[in-house]
PDB file of C-alpha atoms in Angstrom:
ATOM      1  CA  MET A  27       0.000   0.000   0.000  1.00  0.00           C
ATOM      2  CA  LYS A  28       1.244   3.502  -0.871  1.00  0.00           C
ATOM      3  CA  VAL A  29       0.729   6.079   1.884  1.00  0.00           C
ATOM      4  CA  LEU A  30       0.926   9.824   1.236  1.00  0.00           C
ATOM      5  CA  PHE A  31       1.638  11.396   4.632  1.00  0.00           C
ATOM      6  CA  VAL A  32       1.033  15.170   4.843  1.00  0.00           C
ATOM      7  CA  ILE A  33       2.813  16.887   7.739  1.00  0.00           C
ATOM      8  CA  ARG A  34       2.951  20.595   8.497  1.00  0.00           C
ATOM      9  CA  SER A  35       6.624  20.943   9.334  1.00  0.00           C
ATOM     10  CA  THR A  36       9.933  19.100   9.286  1.00  0.00           C
ATOM     11  CA  SER A  37      10.205  20.029  12.978  1.00  0.00           C
ATOM     12  CA  HIS A  38       7.260  17.683  13.624  1.00  0.00           C
ATOM     13  CA  PHE A  39       9.039  14.644  12.225  1.00  0.00           C
ATOM     14  CA  HIS A  40       9.818  13.213  15.675  1.00  0.00           C
ATOM     15  CA  TYR A  41       6.082  13.064  16.421  1.00  0.00           C
ATOM     16  CA  VAL A  42       5.419  10.730  13.496  1.00  0.00           C
ATOM     17  CA  GLN A  43       8.668   8.806  13.107  1.00  0.00           C
ATOM     18  CA  SER A  44       7.380   5.735  14.968  1.00  0.00           C
ATOM     19  CA  VAL A  45       4.291   5.666  12.716  1.00  0.00           C
ATOM     20  CA  LEU A  46       6.485   5.775   9.616  1.00  0.00           C
ATOM     21  CA  GLU A  47       8.702   3.007  10.947  1.00  0.00           C
ATOM     22  CA  ALA A  48       5.666   0.821  11.655  1.00  0.00           C
ATOM     23  CA  LEU A  49       4.328   1.371   8.133  1.00  0.00           C
ATOM     24  CA  PHE A  50       7.638   0.418   6.516  1.00  0.00           C
ATOM     25  CA  ARG A  51       8.061  -2.647   8.717  1.00  0.00           C
ATOM     26  CA  ARG A  52       4.634  -3.790   7.572  1.00  0.00           C
ATOM     27  CA  GLY A  53       5.722  -3.564   3.958  1.00  0.00           C
ATOM     28  CA  HIS A  54       4.056  -0.294   2.943  1.00  0.00           C
ATOM     29  CA  ASP A  55       5.559   2.531   0.863  1.00  0.00           C
ATOM     30  CA  VAL A  56       5.461   6.044   2.264  1.00  0.00           C
ATOM     31  CA  GLU A  57       5.869   9.467   0.693  1.00  0.00           C
ATOM     32  CA  ALA A  58       5.911  12.347   3.174  1.00  0.00           C
ATOM     33  CA  LEU A  59       5.112  15.949   2.286  1.00  0.00           C
ATOM     34  CA  PHE A  60       6.208  18.745   4.619  1.00  0.00           C
ATOM     35  CA  GLU A  61       4.762  22.221   4.253  1.00  0.00           C
ATOM     36  CA  LYS A  62       7.952  23.770   5.614  1.00  0.00           C
ATOM     37  CA  THR A  63      11.179  22.033   4.656  1.00  0.00           C
ATOM     38  CA  LYS A  64      13.355  24.803   6.081  1.00  0.00           C
ATOM     39  CA  GLU A  65      12.311  26.763   9.162  1.00  0.00           C
ATOM     40  CA  LYS A  66      13.985  30.169   9.225  1.00  0.00           C
ATOM     41  CA  TRP A  67      14.566  29.972  12.968  1.00  0.00           C
ATOM     42  CA  ILE A  68      16.337  26.607  12.858  1.00  0.00           C
ATOM     43  CA  LYS A  69      17.959  26.931   9.419  1.00  0.00           C
ATOM     44  CA  GLY A  70      16.778  23.584   8.134  1.00  0.00           C
ATOM     45  CA  GLU A  71      18.371  21.553  10.921  1.00  0.00           C
ATOM     46  CA  TYR A  72      15.243  19.423  11.319  1.00  0.00           C
ATOM     47  CA  THR A  73      15.840  17.859   7.913  1.00  0.00           C
ATOM     48  CA  LEU A  74      18.815  15.953   9.352  1.00  0.00           C
ATOM     49  CA  PRO A  75      16.721  13.322  11.217  1.00  0.00           C
ATOM     50  CA  ILE A  76      14.690  12.850   8.031  1.00  0.00           C
ATOM     51  CA  GLU A  77      17.826  12.177   6.002  1.00  0.00           C
ATOM     52  CA  GLU A  78      19.018   9.745   8.674  1.00  0.00           C
ATOM     53  CA  PHE A  79      15.655   7.984   8.539  1.00  0.00           C
ATOM     54  CA  LYS A  80      16.009   7.675   4.776  1.00  0.00           C
ATOM     55  CA  THR A  81      19.318   5.815   5.188  1.00  0.00           C
ATOM     56  CA  ARG A  82      17.436   3.195   7.215  1.00  0.00           C
ATOM     57  CA  PHE A  83      14.504   3.052   4.822  1.00  0.00           C
ATOM     58  CA  PRO A  84      15.868   3.903   1.336  1.00  0.00           C
ATOM     59  CA  SER A  85      12.451   3.706  -0.343  1.00  0.00           C
ATOM     60  CA  PHE A  86      11.216   6.596   1.817  1.00  0.00           C
ATOM     61  CA  ILE A  87      10.418   9.672  -0.275  1.00  0.00           C
ATOM     62  CA  TYR A  88       9.830  13.162   1.041  1.00  0.00           C
ATOM     63  CA  GLY A  89       9.107  16.512  -0.529  1.00  0.00           C
ATOM     64  CA  GLN A  90       7.221  19.758  -0.102  1.00  0.00           C
ATOM     65  CA  ALA A  91       3.532  20.192   0.581  1.00  0.00           C
ATOM     66  CA  PHE A  92       1.853  23.365  -0.620  1.00  0.00           C
ATOM     67  CA  SER A  93      -0.570  25.779   0.936  1.00  0.00           C
ATOM     68  CA  ARG A  94      -3.549  26.782  -1.110  1.00  0.00           C
ATOM     69  CA  SER A  95      -2.624  29.486  -3.629  1.00  0.00           C
ATOM     70  CA  ASP A  96      -5.682  29.854  -5.891  1.00  0.00           C
ATOM     71  CA  HIS A  97      -8.166  32.759  -5.810  1.00  0.00           C
ATOM     72  CA  TRP A  98     -10.361  30.922  -3.292  1.00  0.00           C
ATOM     73  CA  ARG A  99      -7.606  31.122  -0.660  1.00  0.00           C
ATOM     74  CA  HIS A 100      -8.669  34.584   0.526  1.00  0.00           C
ATOM     75  CA  VAL A 101     -12.213  33.355   1.177  1.00  0.00           C
ATOM     76  CA  VAL A 102     -11.890  29.767   2.314  1.00  0.00           C
ATOM     77  CA  MET A 103      -9.055  30.330   4.805  1.00  0.00           C
ATOM     78  CA  PRO A 104     -11.004  32.913   6.889  1.00  0.00           C
ATOM     79  CA  ALA A 105     -14.093  30.679   6.642  1.00  0.00           C
ATOM     80  CA  ARG A 106     -12.153  27.794   8.173  1.00  0.00           C
ATOM     81  CA  VAL A 107     -10.819  29.997  10.958  1.00  0.00           C
ATOM     82  CA  LEU A 108     -14.350  31.237  11.709  1.00  0.00           C
ATOM     83  CA  LEU A 109     -15.632  27.661  11.900  1.00  0.00           C
ATOM     84  CA  ASN A 110     -12.852  26.903  14.349  1.00  0.00           C
ATOM     85  CA  TYR A 111     -13.720  30.056  16.319  1.00  0.00           C
ATOM     86  CA  ARG A 112     -17.405  29.127  16.276  1.00  0.00           C
ATOM     87  CA  ARG A 113     -16.933  25.703  17.847  1.00  0.00           C
ATOM     88  CA  TYR A 114     -15.443  27.282  20.978  1.00  0.00           C
ATOM     89  CA  LEU A 115     -18.684  29.187  21.489  1.00  0.00           C
ATOM     90  CA  PHE A 116     -20.311  25.833  22.253  1.00  0.00           C
ATOM     91  CA  ALA A 117     -17.435  24.370  24.277  1.00  0.00           C
ATOM     92  CA  LYS A 118     -18.086  23.924  27.972  1.00  0.00           C
ATOM     93  CA  ASN A 119     -15.413  24.503  30.592  1.00  0.00           C
ATOM     94  CA  GLN A 120     -13.040  25.875  27.965  1.00  0.00           C
ATOM     95  CA  SER A 121     -10.902  28.983  28.395  1.00  0.00           C
ATOM     96  CA  ASP A 122     -11.689  31.921  26.072  1.00  0.00           C
ATOM     97  CA  TYR A 123      -7.976  32.003  25.267  1.00  0.00           C
ATOM     98  CA  PHE A 124      -8.320  29.087  22.851  1.00  0.00           C
ATOM     99  CA  ARG A 125     -11.128  30.846  20.999  1.00  0.00           C
ATOM    100  CA  GLU A 126      -9.562  34.283  20.857  1.00  0.00           C
ATOM    101  CA  ARG A 127      -6.177  33.157  19.564  1.00  0.00           C
ATOM    102  CA  ASN A 128      -7.911  32.354  16.266  1.00  0.00           C
ATOM    103  CA  VAL A 129      -8.746  36.026  15.758  1.00  0.00           C
ATOM    104  CA  LYS A 130      -5.210  37.041  14.744  1.00  0.00           C
ATOM    105  CA  TYR A 131      -5.519  34.861  11.616  1.00  0.00           C
ATOM    106  CA  LEU A 132      -8.576  36.775  10.380  1.00  0.00           C
ATOM    107  CA  PRO A 133      -8.726  39.842   8.099  1.00  0.00           C
ATOM    108  CA  PHE A 134      -9.242  43.159   9.880  1.00  0.00           C
ATOM    109  CA  ILE A 135     -12.906  43.478   8.863  1.00  0.00           C
ATOM    110  CA  LEU A 136     -13.750  40.103  10.437  1.00  0.00           C
ATOM    111  CA  ARG A 137     -11.777  40.900  13.591  1.00  0.00           C
ATOM    112  CA  LEU A 138     -13.820  44.087  13.844  1.00  0.00           C
ATOM    113  CA  PHE A 139     -17.084  42.186  13.316  1.00  0.00           C
ATOM    114  CA  LEU A 140     -16.345  39.822  16.207  1.00  0.00           C
ATOM    115  CA  LYS A 141     -16.026  42.792  18.580  1.00  0.00           C
ATOM    116  CA  PHE A 142     -19.576  43.977  17.919  1.00  0.00           C
ATOM    117  CA  PRO A 143     -22.328  43.169  20.457  1.00  0.00           C
ATOM    118  CA  GLY A 144     -24.370  40.283  19.123  1.00  0.00           C
ATOM    119  CA  ALA A 145     -21.519  38.849  17.046  1.00  0.00           C
ATOM    120  CA  HIS A 146     -21.391  35.684  19.122  1.00  0.00           C
ATOM    121  CA  PHE A 147     -25.165  35.273  18.841  1.00  0.00           C
ATOM    122  CA  LEU A 148     -24.857  35.376  15.046  1.00  0.00           C
ATOM    123  CA  MET A 149     -21.841  33.075  15.025  1.00  0.00           C
ATOM    124  CA  ARG A 150     -23.791  30.463  16.970  1.00  0.00           C
ATOM    125  CA  SER A 151     -26.612  30.472  14.437  1.00  0.00           C
ATOM    126  CA  ASP A 152     -27.152  27.610  12.003  1.00  0.00           C
ATOM    127  CA  ILE A 153     -27.313  30.110   9.143  1.00  0.00           C
ATOM    128  CA  VAL A 154     -23.716  31.245   9.692  1.00  0.00           C
ATOM    129  CA  ALA A 155     -22.561  27.637   9.942  1.00  0.00           C
ATOM    130  CA  LYS A 156     -24.305  26.796   6.670  1.00  0.00           C
ATOM    131  CA  LEU A 157     -22.809  29.836   4.914  1.00  0.00           C
ATOM    132  CA  LEU A 158     -19.288  28.943   6.043  1.00  0.00           C
ATOM    133  CA  ASN A 159     -19.766  25.347   4.925  1.00  0.00           C
ATOM    134  CA  VAL A 160     -21.072  26.544   1.548  1.00  0.00           C
ATOM    135  CA  VAL A 161     -17.805  28.437   1.098  1.00  0.00           C
ATOM    136  CA  GLU A 162     -15.882  25.234   1.785  1.00  0.00           C
ATOM    137  CA  GLU A 163     -17.994  23.221  -0.629  1.00  0.00           C
ATOM    138  CA  ASN A 164     -17.730  25.737  -3.449  1.00  0.00           C
ATOM    139  CA  ALA A 165     -14.014  26.362  -2.980  1.00  0.00           C
ATOM    140  CA  GLY A 166     -13.194  22.962  -4.424  1.00  0.00           C
ATOM    141  CA  VAL A 167      -9.517  21.982  -4.422  1.00  0.00           C
ATOM    142  CA  ASP A 168      -6.390  23.911  -5.296  1.00  0.00           C
ATOM    143  CA  PRO A 169      -5.193  22.647  -8.734  1.00  0.00           C
ATOM    144  CA  THR A 170      -1.563  22.285  -7.628  1.00  0.00           C
ATOM    145  CA  ILE A 171      -2.499  20.206  -4.597  1.00  0.00           C
ATOM    146  CA  PHE A 172      -4.948  18.127  -6.610  1.00  0.00           C
ATOM    147  CA  GLN A 173      -2.288  17.266  -9.197  1.00  0.00           C
ATOM    148  CA  GLN A 174       0.290  16.465  -6.525  1.00  0.00           C
ATOM    149  CA  VAL A 175      -2.053  14.007  -4.810  1.00  0.00           C
ATOM    150  CA  LYS A 176      -3.038  12.481  -8.147  1.00  0.00           C
ATOM    151  CA  ASN A 177       0.585  12.030  -9.230  1.00  0.00           C
ATOM    152  CA  SER A 178       1.468  10.341  -5.941  1.00  0.00           C
ATOM    153  CA  LYS A 179      -0.689   7.324  -6.892  1.00  0.00           C
ATOM    154  CA  ALA A 180      -1.361   6.844  -3.188  1.00  0.00           C
ATOM    155  CA  ASP A 181      -3.820   4.336  -1.801  1.00  0.00           C
ATOM    156  CA  ILE A 182      -4.426   6.489   1.259  1.00  0.00           C
ATOM    157  CA  VAL A 183      -3.695  10.060   2.341  1.00  0.00           C
ATOM    158  CA  LEU A 184      -2.766  10.487   5.999  1.00  0.00           C
ATOM    159  CA  ALA A 185      -2.691  13.975   7.506  1.00  0.00           C
ATOM    160  CA  THR A 186      -1.751  15.305  10.932  1.00  0.00           C
ATOM    161  CA  LEU A 187      -4.309  17.135  13.038  1.00  0.00           C
ATOM    162  CA  GLY A 188      -2.378  19.621  15.069  1.00  0.00           C
ATOM    163  CA  GLY A 189      -2.242  23.153  13.683  1.00  0.00           C
ATOM    164  CA  MET A 190      -4.585  26.113  13.699  1.00  0.00           C
ATOM    165  CA  ARG A 191      -4.493  28.253  10.576  1.00  0.00           C
ATOM    166  CA  TYR A 192      -1.755  26.002   9.225  1.00  0.00           C
ATOM    167  CA  GLY A 193      -3.981  22.955   9.607  1.00  0.00           C
ATOM    168  CA  THR A 194      -5.935  24.186   6.603  1.00  0.00           C
ATOM    169  CA  MET A 195      -3.130  22.865   4.384  1.00  0.00           C
ATOM    170  CA  ASP A 196      -4.034  19.388   5.618  1.00  0.00           C
ATOM    171  CA  LEU A 197      -7.678  19.949   4.747  1.00  0.00           C
ATOM    172  CA  ASP A 198      -6.917  20.640   1.095  1.00  0.00           C
ATOM    173  CA  TYR A 199      -4.954  17.410   0.763  1.00  0.00           C
ATOM    174  CA  LEU A 200      -7.823  15.487   2.352  1.00  0.00           C
ATOM    175  CA  LYS A 201     -10.282  17.173  -0.029  1.00  0.00           C
ATOM    176  CA  ALA A 202      -8.166  16.317  -3.057  1.00  0.00           C
ATOM    177  CA  ALA A 203      -7.934  12.689  -1.937  1.00  0.00           C
ATOM    178  CA  LYS A 204     -11.694  12.420  -1.493  1.00  0.00           C
ATOM    179  CA  ILE A 205     -12.366  13.830  -4.960  1.00  0.00           C
ATOM    180  CA  LEU A 206      -9.909  11.310  -6.394  1.00  0.00           C
ATOM    181  CA  GLY A 207     -11.533   8.465  -4.497  1.00  0.00           C
ATOM    182  CA  ILE A 208      -8.483   7.894  -2.282  1.00  0.00           C
ATOM    183  CA  LYS A 209      -8.984   6.806   1.332  1.00  0.00           C
ATOM    184  CA  THR A 210      -8.159   9.362   4.034  1.00  0.00           C
ATOM    185  CA  ALA A 211      -7.116   9.292   7.684  1.00  0.00           C
ATOM    186  CA  VAL A 212      -5.854  11.703  10.341  1.00  0.00           C
ATOM    187  CA  LEU A 213      -3.344  11.395  13.147  1.00  0.00           C
ATOM    188  CA  ALA A 214      -3.583  13.609  16.242  1.00  0.00           C
ATOM    189  CA  LEU A 215      -0.173  15.245  16.492  1.00  0.00           C
ATOM    190  CA  SER A 216      -0.194  15.900  20.236  1.00  0.00           C
ATOM    191  CA  TRP A 217      -2.349  15.610  23.354  1.00  0.00           C
ATOM    192  CA  ASP A 218      -4.143  18.925  22.736  1.00  0.00           C
ATOM    193  CA  SER A 219      -4.661  18.554  18.980  1.00  0.00           C
ATOM    194  CA  VAL A 220      -8.193  17.199  19.336  1.00  0.00           C
ATOM    195  CA  SER A 221      -9.617  19.791  21.719  1.00  0.00           C
ATOM    196  CA  ASN A 222      -7.550  22.975  21.411  1.00  0.00           C
ATOM    197  CA  LYS A 223      -6.302  23.273  17.831  1.00  0.00           C
ATOM    198  CA  ALA A 224      -7.846  23.246  14.365  1.00  0.00           C
ATOM    199  CA  TYR A 225     -11.357  21.964  13.793  1.00  0.00           C
ATOM    200  CA  LEU A 226     -11.384  19.286  11.118  1.00  0.00           C
ATOM    201  CA  GLN A 227     -14.133  20.289   8.685  1.00  0.00           C
ATOM    202  CA  ILE A 228     -13.257  17.511   6.236  1.00  0.00           C
ATOM    203  CA  LYS A 229     -14.108  14.235   7.913  1.00  0.00           C
ATOM    204  CA  PRO A 230     -11.693  11.442   6.940  1.00  0.00           C
ATOM    205  CA  ASP A 231     -12.475   7.802   6.315  1.00  0.00           C
ATOM    206  CA  ILE A 232     -11.952   6.931   9.943  1.00  0.00           C
ATOM    207  CA  SER A 233     -11.654   3.187   9.398  1.00  0.00           C
ATOM    208  CA  ALA A 234      -8.829   3.571   6.869  1.00  0.00           C
ATOM    209  CA  LEU A 235      -5.974   3.219   9.412  1.00  0.00           C
ATOM    210  CA  ASP A 236      -5.990   1.805  12.902  1.00  0.00           C
ATOM    211  CA  ILE A 237      -4.528   4.762  14.780  1.00  0.00           C
ATOM    212  CA  SER A 238      -5.657   4.982  18.385  1.00  0.00           C
ATOM    213  CA  ILE A 239      -6.768   8.253  19.913  1.00  0.00           C
ATOM    214  CA  PRO A 240      -5.412   8.624  23.479  1.00  0.00           C
ATOM    215  CA  CYS A 241      -7.735   7.166  26.089  1.00  0.00           C
ATOM    216  CA  GLY A 242     -10.180   8.768  28.500  1.00  0.00           C
ATOM    217  CA  THR A 243     -11.016  12.418  27.998  1.00  0.00           C
ATOM    218  CA  GLN A 244      -9.730  12.664  24.424  1.00  0.00           C
ATOM    219  CA  LYS A 245     -11.888   9.767  23.294  1.00  0.00           C
ATOM    220  CA  ALA A 246     -14.947  11.565  24.672  1.00  0.00           C
ATOM    221  CA  ILE A 247     -13.871  14.834  23.033  1.00  0.00           C
ATOM    222  CA  SER A 248     -13.310  13.063  19.707  1.00  0.00           C
ATOM    223  CA  ARG A 249     -16.789  11.590  19.775  1.00  0.00           C
ATOM    224  CA  THR A 250     -18.365  14.892  20.812  1.00  0.00           C
ATOM    225  CA  MET A 251     -16.523  17.215  18.414  1.00  0.00           C
ATOM    226  CA  TYR A 252     -16.039  14.952  15.425  1.00  0.00           C
ATOM    227  CA  GLY A 253     -18.337  11.978  15.885  1.00  0.00           C
ATOM    228  CA  TYR A 254     -15.357   9.640  15.617  1.00  0.00           C
ATOM    229  CA  LEU A 255     -15.031   6.205  17.077  1.00  0.00           C
ATOM    230  CA  GLU A 256     -12.189   5.336  19.436  1.00  0.00           C
ATOM    231  CA  LYS A 257      -9.988   4.465  16.486  1.00  0.00           C
ATOM    232  CA  VAL A 258      -9.522   6.543  13.359  1.00  0.00           C
TER     233      VAL A 258
END
């Protein structure tokens, strides 16, 4: 089986290395795509463990993932952030900090809107949710990302759930895979990925890979927020 693994950053490689090793030891092929291959604050040093991994598994391929760059980017990205913001309005026993840190990723006009009295009432409405989802549906897929996924000839696309605004890159790869009829799965990058980071608007084929969500509270959160089973 060919796995296309989409990861936000080369600095996150240590989070997923054991998953990659397990896939190779089970006889699968893996191509990893990193959105950032060289972080300006670490000068590309996090590519060294990836190169070392490749010496152990020579068939491992890695390259660059792309953020959306078509004309829909300026509409769909804020829509995704607003959907993430909106879910915190329904969260119980959750600090406002996690909701408000989304605001900095929004255009000025939307930041201004959220300050108005009644903004939260409107954001909670089903109409706003439907409008934001319509944007997602009509945005389709970025042509560059679509072609990259198609050329990979993958049997499944695996993405990490762990970012906020940056998690939207993962969504476009999942969307492309679904349009192409390729199975999809997500991997929670860290303990707070499920509850405190990006909301996953594109639901993956949760039975595609047997990746366990951490036990207890996170299982309950996963069922509540995403409707997932204990394994995705």
